[in-house]
mmCIF file of C-alpha atoms in Angstrom:
data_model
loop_
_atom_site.group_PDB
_atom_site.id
_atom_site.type_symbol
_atom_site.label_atom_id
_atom_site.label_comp_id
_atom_site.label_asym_id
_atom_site.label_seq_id
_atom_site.Cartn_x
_atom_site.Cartn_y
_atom_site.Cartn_z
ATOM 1 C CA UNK A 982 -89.091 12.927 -108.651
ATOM 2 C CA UNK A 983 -89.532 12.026 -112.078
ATOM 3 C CA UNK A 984 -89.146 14.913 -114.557
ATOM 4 C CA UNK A 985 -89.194 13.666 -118.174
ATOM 5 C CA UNK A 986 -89.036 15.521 -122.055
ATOM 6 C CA UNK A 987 -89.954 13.533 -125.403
ATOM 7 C CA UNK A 988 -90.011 14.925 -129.325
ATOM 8 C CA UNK A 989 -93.582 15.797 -130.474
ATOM 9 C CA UNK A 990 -93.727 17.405 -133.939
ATOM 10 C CA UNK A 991 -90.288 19.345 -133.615
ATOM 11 C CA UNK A 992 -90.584 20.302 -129.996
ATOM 12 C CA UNK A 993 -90.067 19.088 -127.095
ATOM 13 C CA UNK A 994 -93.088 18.450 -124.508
ATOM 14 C CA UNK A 995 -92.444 17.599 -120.543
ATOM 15 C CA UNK A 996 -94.223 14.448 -118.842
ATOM 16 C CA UNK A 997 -96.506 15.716 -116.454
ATOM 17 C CA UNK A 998 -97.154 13.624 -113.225
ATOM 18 C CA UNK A 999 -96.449 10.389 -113.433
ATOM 19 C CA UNK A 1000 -95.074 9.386 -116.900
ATOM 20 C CA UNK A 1001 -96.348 5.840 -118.591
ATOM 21 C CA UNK A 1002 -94.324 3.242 -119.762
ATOM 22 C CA UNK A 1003 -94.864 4.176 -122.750
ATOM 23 C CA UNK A 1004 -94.390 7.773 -123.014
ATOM 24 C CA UNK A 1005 -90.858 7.093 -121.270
ATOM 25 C CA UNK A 1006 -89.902 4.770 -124.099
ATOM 26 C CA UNK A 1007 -90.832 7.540 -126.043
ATOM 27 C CA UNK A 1008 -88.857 10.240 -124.114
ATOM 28 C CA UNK A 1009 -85.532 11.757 -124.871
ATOM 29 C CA UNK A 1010 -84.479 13.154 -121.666
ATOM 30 C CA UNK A 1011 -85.844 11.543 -118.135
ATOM 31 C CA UNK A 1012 -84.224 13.030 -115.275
ATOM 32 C CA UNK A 1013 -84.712 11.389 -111.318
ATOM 33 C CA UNK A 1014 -83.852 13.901 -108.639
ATOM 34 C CA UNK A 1015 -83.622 11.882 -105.077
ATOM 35 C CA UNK A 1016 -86.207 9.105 -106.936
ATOM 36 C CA UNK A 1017 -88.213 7.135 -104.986
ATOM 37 C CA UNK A 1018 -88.263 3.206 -104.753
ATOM 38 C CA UNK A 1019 -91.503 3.582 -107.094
ATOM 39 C CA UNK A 1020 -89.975 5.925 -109.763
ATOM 40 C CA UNK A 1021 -86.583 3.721 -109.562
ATOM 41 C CA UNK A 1022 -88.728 0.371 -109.912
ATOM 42 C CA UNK A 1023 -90.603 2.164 -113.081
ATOM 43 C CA UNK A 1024 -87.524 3.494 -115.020
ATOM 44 C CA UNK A 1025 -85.669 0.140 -114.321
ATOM 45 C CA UNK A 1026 -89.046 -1.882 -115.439
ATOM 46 C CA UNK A 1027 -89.155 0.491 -118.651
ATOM 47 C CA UNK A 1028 -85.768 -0.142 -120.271
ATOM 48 C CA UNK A 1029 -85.191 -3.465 -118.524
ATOM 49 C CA UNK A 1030 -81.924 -2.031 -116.844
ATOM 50 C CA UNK A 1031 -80.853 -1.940 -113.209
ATOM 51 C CA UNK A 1032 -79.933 1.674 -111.630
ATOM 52 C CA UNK A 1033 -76.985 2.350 -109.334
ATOM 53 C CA UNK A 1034 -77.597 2.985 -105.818
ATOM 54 C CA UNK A 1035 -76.290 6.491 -104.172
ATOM 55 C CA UNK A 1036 -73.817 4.105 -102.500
ATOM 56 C CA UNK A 1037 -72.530 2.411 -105.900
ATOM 57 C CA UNK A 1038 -72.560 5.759 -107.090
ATOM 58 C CA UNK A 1039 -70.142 6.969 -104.800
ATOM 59 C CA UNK A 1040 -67.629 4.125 -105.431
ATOM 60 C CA UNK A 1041 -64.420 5.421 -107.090
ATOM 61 C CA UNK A 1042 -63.143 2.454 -109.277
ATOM 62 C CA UNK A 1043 -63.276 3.142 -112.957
ATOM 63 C CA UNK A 1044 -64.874 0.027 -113.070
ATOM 64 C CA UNK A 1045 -67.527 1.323 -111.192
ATOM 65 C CA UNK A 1046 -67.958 4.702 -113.020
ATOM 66 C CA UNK A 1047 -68.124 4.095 -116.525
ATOM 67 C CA UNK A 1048 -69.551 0.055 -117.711
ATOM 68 C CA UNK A 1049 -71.733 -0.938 -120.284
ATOM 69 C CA UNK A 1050 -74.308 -3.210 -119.244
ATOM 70 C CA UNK A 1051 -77.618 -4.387 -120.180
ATOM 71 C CA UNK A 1052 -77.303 -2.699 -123.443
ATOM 72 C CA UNK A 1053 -77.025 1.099 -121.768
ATOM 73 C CA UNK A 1054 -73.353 2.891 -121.123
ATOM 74 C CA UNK A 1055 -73.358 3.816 -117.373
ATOM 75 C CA UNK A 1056 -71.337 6.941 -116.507
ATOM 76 C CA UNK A 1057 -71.155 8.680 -113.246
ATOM 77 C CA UNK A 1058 -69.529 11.971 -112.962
ATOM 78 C CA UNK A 1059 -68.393 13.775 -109.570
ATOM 79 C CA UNK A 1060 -69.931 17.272 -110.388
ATOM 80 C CA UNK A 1061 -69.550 20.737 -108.734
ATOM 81 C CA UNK A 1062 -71.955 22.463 -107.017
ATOM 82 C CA UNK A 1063 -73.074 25.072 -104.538
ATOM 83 C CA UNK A 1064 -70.254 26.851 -105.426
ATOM 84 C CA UNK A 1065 -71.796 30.472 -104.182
ATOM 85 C CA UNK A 1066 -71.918 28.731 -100.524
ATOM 86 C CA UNK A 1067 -69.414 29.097 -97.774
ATOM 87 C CA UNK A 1068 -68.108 25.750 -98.178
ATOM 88 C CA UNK A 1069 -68.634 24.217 -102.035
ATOM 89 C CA UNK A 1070 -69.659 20.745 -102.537
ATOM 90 C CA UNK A 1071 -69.661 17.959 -104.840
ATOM 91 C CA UNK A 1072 -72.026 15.339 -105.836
ATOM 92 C CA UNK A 1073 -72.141 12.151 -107.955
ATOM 93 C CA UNK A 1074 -74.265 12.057 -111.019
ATOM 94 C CA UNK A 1075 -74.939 9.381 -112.947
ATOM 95 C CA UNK A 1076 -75.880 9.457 -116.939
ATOM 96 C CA UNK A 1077 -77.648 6.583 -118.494
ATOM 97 C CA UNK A 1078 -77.620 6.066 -122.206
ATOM 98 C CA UNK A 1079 -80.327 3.231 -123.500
ATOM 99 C CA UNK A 1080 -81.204 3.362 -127.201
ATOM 100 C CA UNK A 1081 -82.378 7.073 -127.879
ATOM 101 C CA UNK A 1082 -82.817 8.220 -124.195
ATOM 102 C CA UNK A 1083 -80.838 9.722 -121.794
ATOM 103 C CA UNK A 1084 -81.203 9.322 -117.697
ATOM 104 C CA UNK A 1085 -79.780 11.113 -115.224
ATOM 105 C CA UNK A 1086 -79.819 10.054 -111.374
ATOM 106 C CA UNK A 1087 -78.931 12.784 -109.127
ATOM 107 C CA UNK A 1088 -79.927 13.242 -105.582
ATOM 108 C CA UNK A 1089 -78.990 17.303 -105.234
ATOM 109 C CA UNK A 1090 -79.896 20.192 -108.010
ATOM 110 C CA UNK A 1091 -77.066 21.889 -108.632
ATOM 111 C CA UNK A 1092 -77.001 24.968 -111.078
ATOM 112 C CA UNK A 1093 -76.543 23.145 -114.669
ATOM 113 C CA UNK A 1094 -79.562 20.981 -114.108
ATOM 114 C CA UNK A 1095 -81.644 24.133 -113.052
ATOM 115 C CA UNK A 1096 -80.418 26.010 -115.813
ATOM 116 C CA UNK A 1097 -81.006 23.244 -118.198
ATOM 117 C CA UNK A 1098 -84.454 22.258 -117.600
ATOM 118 C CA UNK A 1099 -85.343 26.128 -118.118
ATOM 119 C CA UNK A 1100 -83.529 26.274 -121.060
ATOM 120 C CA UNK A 1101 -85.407 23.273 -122.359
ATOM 121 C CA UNK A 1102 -88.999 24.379 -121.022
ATOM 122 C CA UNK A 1103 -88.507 28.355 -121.791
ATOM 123 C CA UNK A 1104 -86.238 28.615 -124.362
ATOM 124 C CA UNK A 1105 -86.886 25.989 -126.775
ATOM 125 C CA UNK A 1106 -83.617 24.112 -126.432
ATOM 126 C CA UNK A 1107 -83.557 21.107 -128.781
ATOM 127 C CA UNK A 1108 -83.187 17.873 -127.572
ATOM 128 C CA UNK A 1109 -83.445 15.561 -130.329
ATOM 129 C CA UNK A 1110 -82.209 12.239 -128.449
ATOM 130 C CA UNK A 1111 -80.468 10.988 -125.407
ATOM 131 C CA UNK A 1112 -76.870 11.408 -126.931
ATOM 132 C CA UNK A 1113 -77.908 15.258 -127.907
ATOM 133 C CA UNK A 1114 -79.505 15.500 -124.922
ATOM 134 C CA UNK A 1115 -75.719 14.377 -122.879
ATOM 135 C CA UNK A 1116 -73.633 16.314 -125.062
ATOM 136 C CA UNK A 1117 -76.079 19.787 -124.393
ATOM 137 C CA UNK A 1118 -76.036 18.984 -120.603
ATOM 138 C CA UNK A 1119 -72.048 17.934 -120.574
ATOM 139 C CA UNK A 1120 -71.885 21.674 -122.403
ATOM 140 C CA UNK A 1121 -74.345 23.137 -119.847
ATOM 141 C CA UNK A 1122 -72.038 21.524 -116.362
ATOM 142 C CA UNK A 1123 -68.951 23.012 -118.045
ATOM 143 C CA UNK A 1124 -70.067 26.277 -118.854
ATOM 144 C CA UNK A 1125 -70.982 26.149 -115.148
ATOM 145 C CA UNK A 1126 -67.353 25.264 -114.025
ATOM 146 C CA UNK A 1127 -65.436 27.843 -116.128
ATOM 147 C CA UNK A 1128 -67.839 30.684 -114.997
ATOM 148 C CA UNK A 1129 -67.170 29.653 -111.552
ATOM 149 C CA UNK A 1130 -63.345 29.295 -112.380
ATOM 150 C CA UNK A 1131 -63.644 32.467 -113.210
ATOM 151 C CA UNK A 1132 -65.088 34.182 -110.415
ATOM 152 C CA UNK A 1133 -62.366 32.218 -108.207
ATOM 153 C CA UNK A 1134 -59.525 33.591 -110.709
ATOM 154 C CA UNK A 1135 -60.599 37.123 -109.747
ATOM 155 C CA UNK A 1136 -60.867 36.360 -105.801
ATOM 156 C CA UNK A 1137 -57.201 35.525 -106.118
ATOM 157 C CA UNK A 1138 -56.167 38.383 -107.928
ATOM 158 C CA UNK A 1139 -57.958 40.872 -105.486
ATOM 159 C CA UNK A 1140 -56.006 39.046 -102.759
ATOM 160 C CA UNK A 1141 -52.552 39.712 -104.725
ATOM 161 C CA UNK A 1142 -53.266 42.938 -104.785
ATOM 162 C CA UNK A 1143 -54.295 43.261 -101.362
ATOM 163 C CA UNK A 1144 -51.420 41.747 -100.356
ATOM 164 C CA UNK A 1145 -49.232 43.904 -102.511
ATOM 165 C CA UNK A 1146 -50.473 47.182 -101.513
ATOM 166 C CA UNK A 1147 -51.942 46.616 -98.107
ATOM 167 C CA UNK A 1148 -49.312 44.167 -97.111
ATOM 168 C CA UNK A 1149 -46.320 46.647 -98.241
ATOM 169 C CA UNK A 1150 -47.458 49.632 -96.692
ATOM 170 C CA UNK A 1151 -48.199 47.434 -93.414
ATOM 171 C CA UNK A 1152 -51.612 47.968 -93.179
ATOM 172 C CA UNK A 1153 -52.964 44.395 -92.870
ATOM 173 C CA UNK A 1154 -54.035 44.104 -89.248
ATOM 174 C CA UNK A 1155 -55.097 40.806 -87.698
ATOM 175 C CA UNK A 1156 -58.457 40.854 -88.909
ATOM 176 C CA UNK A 1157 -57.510 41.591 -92.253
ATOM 177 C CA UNK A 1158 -55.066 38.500 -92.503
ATOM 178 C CA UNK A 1159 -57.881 36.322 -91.283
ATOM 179 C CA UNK A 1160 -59.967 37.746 -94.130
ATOM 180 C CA UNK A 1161 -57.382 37.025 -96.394
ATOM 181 C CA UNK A 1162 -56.544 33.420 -95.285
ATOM 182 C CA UNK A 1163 -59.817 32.316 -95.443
ATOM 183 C CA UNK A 1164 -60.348 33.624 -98.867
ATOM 184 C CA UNK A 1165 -57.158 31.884 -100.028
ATOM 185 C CA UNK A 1166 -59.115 28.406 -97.986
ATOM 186 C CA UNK A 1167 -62.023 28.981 -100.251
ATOM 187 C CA UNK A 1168 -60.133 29.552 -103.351
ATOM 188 C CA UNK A 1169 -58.354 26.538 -102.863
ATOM 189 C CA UNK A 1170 -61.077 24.263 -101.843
ATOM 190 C CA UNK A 1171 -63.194 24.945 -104.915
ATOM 191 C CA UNK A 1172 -60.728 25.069 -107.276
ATOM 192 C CA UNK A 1173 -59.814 21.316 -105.675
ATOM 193 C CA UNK A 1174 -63.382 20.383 -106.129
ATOM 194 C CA UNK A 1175 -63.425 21.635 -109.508
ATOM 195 C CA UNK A 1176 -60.808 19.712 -110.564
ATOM 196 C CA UNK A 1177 -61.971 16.696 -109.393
ATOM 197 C CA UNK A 1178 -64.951 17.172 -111.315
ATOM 198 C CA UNK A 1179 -63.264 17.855 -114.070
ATOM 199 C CA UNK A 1180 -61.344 14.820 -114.432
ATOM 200 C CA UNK A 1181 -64.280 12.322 -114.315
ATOM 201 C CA UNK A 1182 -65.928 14.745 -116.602
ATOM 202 C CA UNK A 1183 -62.891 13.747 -119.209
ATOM 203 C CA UNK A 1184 -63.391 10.518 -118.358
ATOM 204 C CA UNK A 1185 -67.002 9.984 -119.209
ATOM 205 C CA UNK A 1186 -66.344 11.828 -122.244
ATOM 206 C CA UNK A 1187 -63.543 9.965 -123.654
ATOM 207 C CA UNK A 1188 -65.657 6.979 -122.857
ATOM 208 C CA UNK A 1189 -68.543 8.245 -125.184
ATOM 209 C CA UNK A 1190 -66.562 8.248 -127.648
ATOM 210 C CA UNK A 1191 -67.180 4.374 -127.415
ATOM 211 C CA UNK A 1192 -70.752 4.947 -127.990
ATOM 212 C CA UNK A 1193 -71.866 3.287 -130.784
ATOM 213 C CA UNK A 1194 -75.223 6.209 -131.617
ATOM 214 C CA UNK A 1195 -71.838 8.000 -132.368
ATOM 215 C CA UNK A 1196 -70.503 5.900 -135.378
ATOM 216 C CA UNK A 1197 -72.238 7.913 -138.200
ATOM 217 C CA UNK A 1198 -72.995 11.179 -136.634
ATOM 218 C CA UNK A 1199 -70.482 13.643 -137.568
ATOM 219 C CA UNK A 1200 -72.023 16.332 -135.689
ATOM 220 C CA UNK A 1201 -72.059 14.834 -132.432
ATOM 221 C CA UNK A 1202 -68.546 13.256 -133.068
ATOM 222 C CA UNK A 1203 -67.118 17.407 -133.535
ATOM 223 C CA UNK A 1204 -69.558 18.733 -130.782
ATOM 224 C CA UNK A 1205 -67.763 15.613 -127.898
ATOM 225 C CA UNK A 1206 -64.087 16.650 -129.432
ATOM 226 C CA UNK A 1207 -65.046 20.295 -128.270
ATOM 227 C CA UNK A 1208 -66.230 19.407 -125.155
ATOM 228 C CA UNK A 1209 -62.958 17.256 -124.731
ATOM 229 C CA UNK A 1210 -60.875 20.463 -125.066
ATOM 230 C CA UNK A 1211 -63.005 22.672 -123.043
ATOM 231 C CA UNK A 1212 -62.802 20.178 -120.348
ATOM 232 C CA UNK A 1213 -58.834 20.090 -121.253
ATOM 233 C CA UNK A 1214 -58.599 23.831 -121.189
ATOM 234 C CA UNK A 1215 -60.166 24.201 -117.879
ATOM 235 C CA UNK A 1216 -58.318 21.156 -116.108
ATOM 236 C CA UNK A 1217 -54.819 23.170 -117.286
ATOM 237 C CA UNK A 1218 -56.520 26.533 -115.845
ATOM 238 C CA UNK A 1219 -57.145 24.682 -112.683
ATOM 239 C CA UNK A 1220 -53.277 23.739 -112.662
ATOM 240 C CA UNK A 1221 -52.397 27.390 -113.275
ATOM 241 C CA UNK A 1222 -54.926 28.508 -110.714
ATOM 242 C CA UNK A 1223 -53.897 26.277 -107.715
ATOM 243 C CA UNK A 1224 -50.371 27.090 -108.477
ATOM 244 C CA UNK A 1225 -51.384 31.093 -108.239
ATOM 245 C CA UNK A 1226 -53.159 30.208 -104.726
ATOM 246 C CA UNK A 1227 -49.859 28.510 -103.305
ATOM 247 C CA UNK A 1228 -48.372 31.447 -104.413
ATOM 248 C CA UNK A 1229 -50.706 33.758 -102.307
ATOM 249 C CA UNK A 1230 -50.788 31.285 -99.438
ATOM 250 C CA UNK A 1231 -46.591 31.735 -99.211
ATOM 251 C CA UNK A 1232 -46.863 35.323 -99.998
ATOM 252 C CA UNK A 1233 -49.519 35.991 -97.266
ATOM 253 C CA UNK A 1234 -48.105 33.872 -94.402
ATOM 254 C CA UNK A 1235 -44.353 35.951 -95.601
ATOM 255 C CA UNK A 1236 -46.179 39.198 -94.708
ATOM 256 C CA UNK A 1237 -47.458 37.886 -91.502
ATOM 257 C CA UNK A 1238 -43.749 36.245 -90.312
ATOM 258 C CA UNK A 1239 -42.291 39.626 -91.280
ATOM 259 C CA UNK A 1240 -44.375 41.881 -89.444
ATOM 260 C CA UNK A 1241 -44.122 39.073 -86.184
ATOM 261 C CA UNK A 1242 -40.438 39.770 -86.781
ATOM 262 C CA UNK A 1243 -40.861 43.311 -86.637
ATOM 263 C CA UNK A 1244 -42.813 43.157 -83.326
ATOM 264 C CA UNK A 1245 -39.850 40.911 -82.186
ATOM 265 C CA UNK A 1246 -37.492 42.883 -82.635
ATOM 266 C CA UNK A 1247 -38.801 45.868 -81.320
ATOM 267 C CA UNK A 1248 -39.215 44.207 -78.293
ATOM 268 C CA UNK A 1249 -35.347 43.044 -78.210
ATOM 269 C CA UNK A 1250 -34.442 46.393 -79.071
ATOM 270 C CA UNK A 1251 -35.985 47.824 -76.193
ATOM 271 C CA UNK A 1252 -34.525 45.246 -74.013
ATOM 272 C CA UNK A 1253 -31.205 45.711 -74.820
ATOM 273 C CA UNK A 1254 -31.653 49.836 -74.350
ATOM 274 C CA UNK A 1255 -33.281 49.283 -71.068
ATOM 275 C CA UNK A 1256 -30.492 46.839 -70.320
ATOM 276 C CA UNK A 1257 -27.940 49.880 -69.212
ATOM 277 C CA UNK A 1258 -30.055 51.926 -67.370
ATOM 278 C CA UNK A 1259 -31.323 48.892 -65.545
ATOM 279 C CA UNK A 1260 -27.734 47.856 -64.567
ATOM 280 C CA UNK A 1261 -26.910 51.272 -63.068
ATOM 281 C CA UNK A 1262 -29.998 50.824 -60.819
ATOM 282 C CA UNK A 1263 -29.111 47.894 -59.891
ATOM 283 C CA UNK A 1264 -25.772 48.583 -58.786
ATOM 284 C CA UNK A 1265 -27.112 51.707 -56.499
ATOM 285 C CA UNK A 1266 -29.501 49.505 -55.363
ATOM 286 C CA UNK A 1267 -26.961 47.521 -53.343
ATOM 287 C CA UNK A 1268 -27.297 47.569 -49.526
ATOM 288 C CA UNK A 1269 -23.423 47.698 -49.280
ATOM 289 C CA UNK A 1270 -22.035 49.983 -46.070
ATOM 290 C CA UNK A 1271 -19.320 51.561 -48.238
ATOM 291 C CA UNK A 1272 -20.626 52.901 -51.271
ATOM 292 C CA UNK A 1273 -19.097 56.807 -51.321
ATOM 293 C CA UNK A 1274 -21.695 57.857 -54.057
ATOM 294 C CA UNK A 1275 -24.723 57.644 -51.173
ATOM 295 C CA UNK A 1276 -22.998 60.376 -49.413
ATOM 296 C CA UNK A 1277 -22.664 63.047 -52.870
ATOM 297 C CA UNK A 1278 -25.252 66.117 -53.366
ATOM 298 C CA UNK A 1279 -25.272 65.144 -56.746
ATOM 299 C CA UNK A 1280 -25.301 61.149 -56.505
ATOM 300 C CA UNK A 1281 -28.776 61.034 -57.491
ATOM 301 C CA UNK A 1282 -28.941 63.318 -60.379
ATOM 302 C CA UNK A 1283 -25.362 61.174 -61.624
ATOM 303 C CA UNK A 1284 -27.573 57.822 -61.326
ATOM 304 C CA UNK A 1285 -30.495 59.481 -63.531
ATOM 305 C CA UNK A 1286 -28.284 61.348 -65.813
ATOM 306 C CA UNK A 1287 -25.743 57.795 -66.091
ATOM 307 C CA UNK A 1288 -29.444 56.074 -66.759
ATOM 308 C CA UNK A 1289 -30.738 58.875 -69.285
ATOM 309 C CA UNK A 1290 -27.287 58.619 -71.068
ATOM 310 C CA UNK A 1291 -26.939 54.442 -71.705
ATOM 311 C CA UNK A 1292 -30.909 55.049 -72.968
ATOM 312 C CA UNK A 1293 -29.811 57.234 -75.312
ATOM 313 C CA UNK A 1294 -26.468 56.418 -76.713
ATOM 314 C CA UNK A 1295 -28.144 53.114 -77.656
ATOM 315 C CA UNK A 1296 -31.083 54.146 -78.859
ATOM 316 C CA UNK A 1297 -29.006 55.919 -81.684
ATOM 317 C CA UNK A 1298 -26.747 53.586 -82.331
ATOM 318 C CA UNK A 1299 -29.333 51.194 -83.669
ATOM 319 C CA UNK A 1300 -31.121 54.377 -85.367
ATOM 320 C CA UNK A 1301 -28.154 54.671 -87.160
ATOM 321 C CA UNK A 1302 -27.511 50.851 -88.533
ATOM 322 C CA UNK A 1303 -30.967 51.279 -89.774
ATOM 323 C CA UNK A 1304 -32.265 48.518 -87.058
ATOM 324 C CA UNK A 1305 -35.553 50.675 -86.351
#
């Protein structure tokens, strides 16, 4: 699918159907979601440039992700997305700049292109060329990643605290720890992914810098140094943040070792006081011919009350050294 924006008297005006050749020569923005051999053919035709493949795409030489060729800079970017699912996910994107227009090849939507296109169709976003039309988009897929760095920063703190109250008072029950364990999995696995996309998002954008539509623009140049340091900023929260989910990780499989230790040791506890008891039955138990005791009254009541006795003398022994 072809989706496609160009400047007409100050605003800008979407492609319907299928674009001409020369209204995309004309357009500032084209965007292919999962293209089809005819819309590839027609973009490559237009600008006299070859497209990636979703396999090229995926290659993970630098060589492969950012190249200039046939006069347009090729950058492909691994970016985030369905980060609200179960299990997040990450795609490869691939930005085209040729002359004043940008194109993007994609084959998923994830949030900052849905975002974007209603920004640009509802809001009135500007997009004056294909290098304002990156930088907005690079602004919109980072904006994305903190917000969802953010939501992830707070899932770990509600686990800390879980953890801390819950886990002190010894409240956290089997379910519970699963809970816990796999919100810890999650945590980690998107702040992983986010990462990732982060650092071929610094890479792209240190390689526009190399863009020569940048030379004289000013504007531009100060609007890619701030997206360098978001993309900075967030790459260092990252750090912080996957450190802080070790952290939990250690913390919650500590609370789950010491409260296996706990059942452990009740159970060698009660061994040992049941050890006593258990020898003085024994010993009665004997089928020897000469055992004076079988003859008493109060042989039987001795046995229980010798039983009763090693049960308790134990029992507060270890009460006392604070072992239960």
């Amino acid at each position: 699918m072809i989706r496609a924006y160009r400047m007409i008297e100050g605003r800008n005006e979407p492609l319907d159907g299928v674009p001409s050749v020369e209204a995309l020569r004309q357009a500032c923005w084209i965007d292919l979601n999962a293209p089809s051999t005819a819309d590839r053919q027609l973009v490559e035709q237009t600008f006299g440039i070859e497209l990636p493949t979703r396999e090229e795409m995926r290659e993970i030489e630098l060589s492969s992700r950012v190249y200039r060729e046939a006069g347009g800079a090729f950058m492909t970017a691994t970016v985030l997305c369905r980060a609200d699912a179960p299990v997040p996910e990450t795609m490869d994107i691939t930005f085209v700049l040729t002359g004043d227009t940008l194109i993007t090849l994609r084959f998923d939507d994830p949030k900052p292109f849905y975002g974007f296109h209603n920004q640009v169709t509802k809001q009135g976003v500007r997009l004056d060329n294909g290098i304002s039309s990156f930088l907005a988009l690079l602004d919109a897929i980072l904006d994305r990643i903190a917000d969802v760095l953010e939501g992830a920063g707070r899932d770990v703190t509600a686990v800390a605290r879980e953890l801390l109250i819950e886990g002190h008072t010894g409240h956290l029950n089997s379910d519970q720890q699963h809970l816990l364990l796999k919100r810890i999995a999650r945590a980690h696995d998107l702040t992983a992914k986010a990462r990732e996309s982060l650092v071929t998002l610094t890479r792209i954008i240190a390689f526009t810098g190399t863009v020569r539509e940048l030379a004289n623009e000013k504007t531009l140049r100060a609007r890619l140094k701030t997206l360098s340091q978001d993309a900075q900023s967030l790459a260092d929260y990252t750090a912080f943040l996957s450190s802080n989910i070790a952290f939990q990780l250690d913390a919650l499989l500590g609370v789950v070792g010491i409260e296996q230790n706990n059942i452990v040791k009740i159970f060698s506890v009660a061994a040992v006081v049941f050890l006593p008891p258990t020898l003085v039955a024994s010993i009665y138990g004997m089928n020897f011919h000469f055992m004076p005791e079988l003859d008493w009254p109060f042989g039987y009541p001795l046995a229980i009350a010798l039983m009763i006795i090693s049960v308790i003398v134990p029992f507060l022994y270890f009460k006392r050294r604070g072992w239960l």
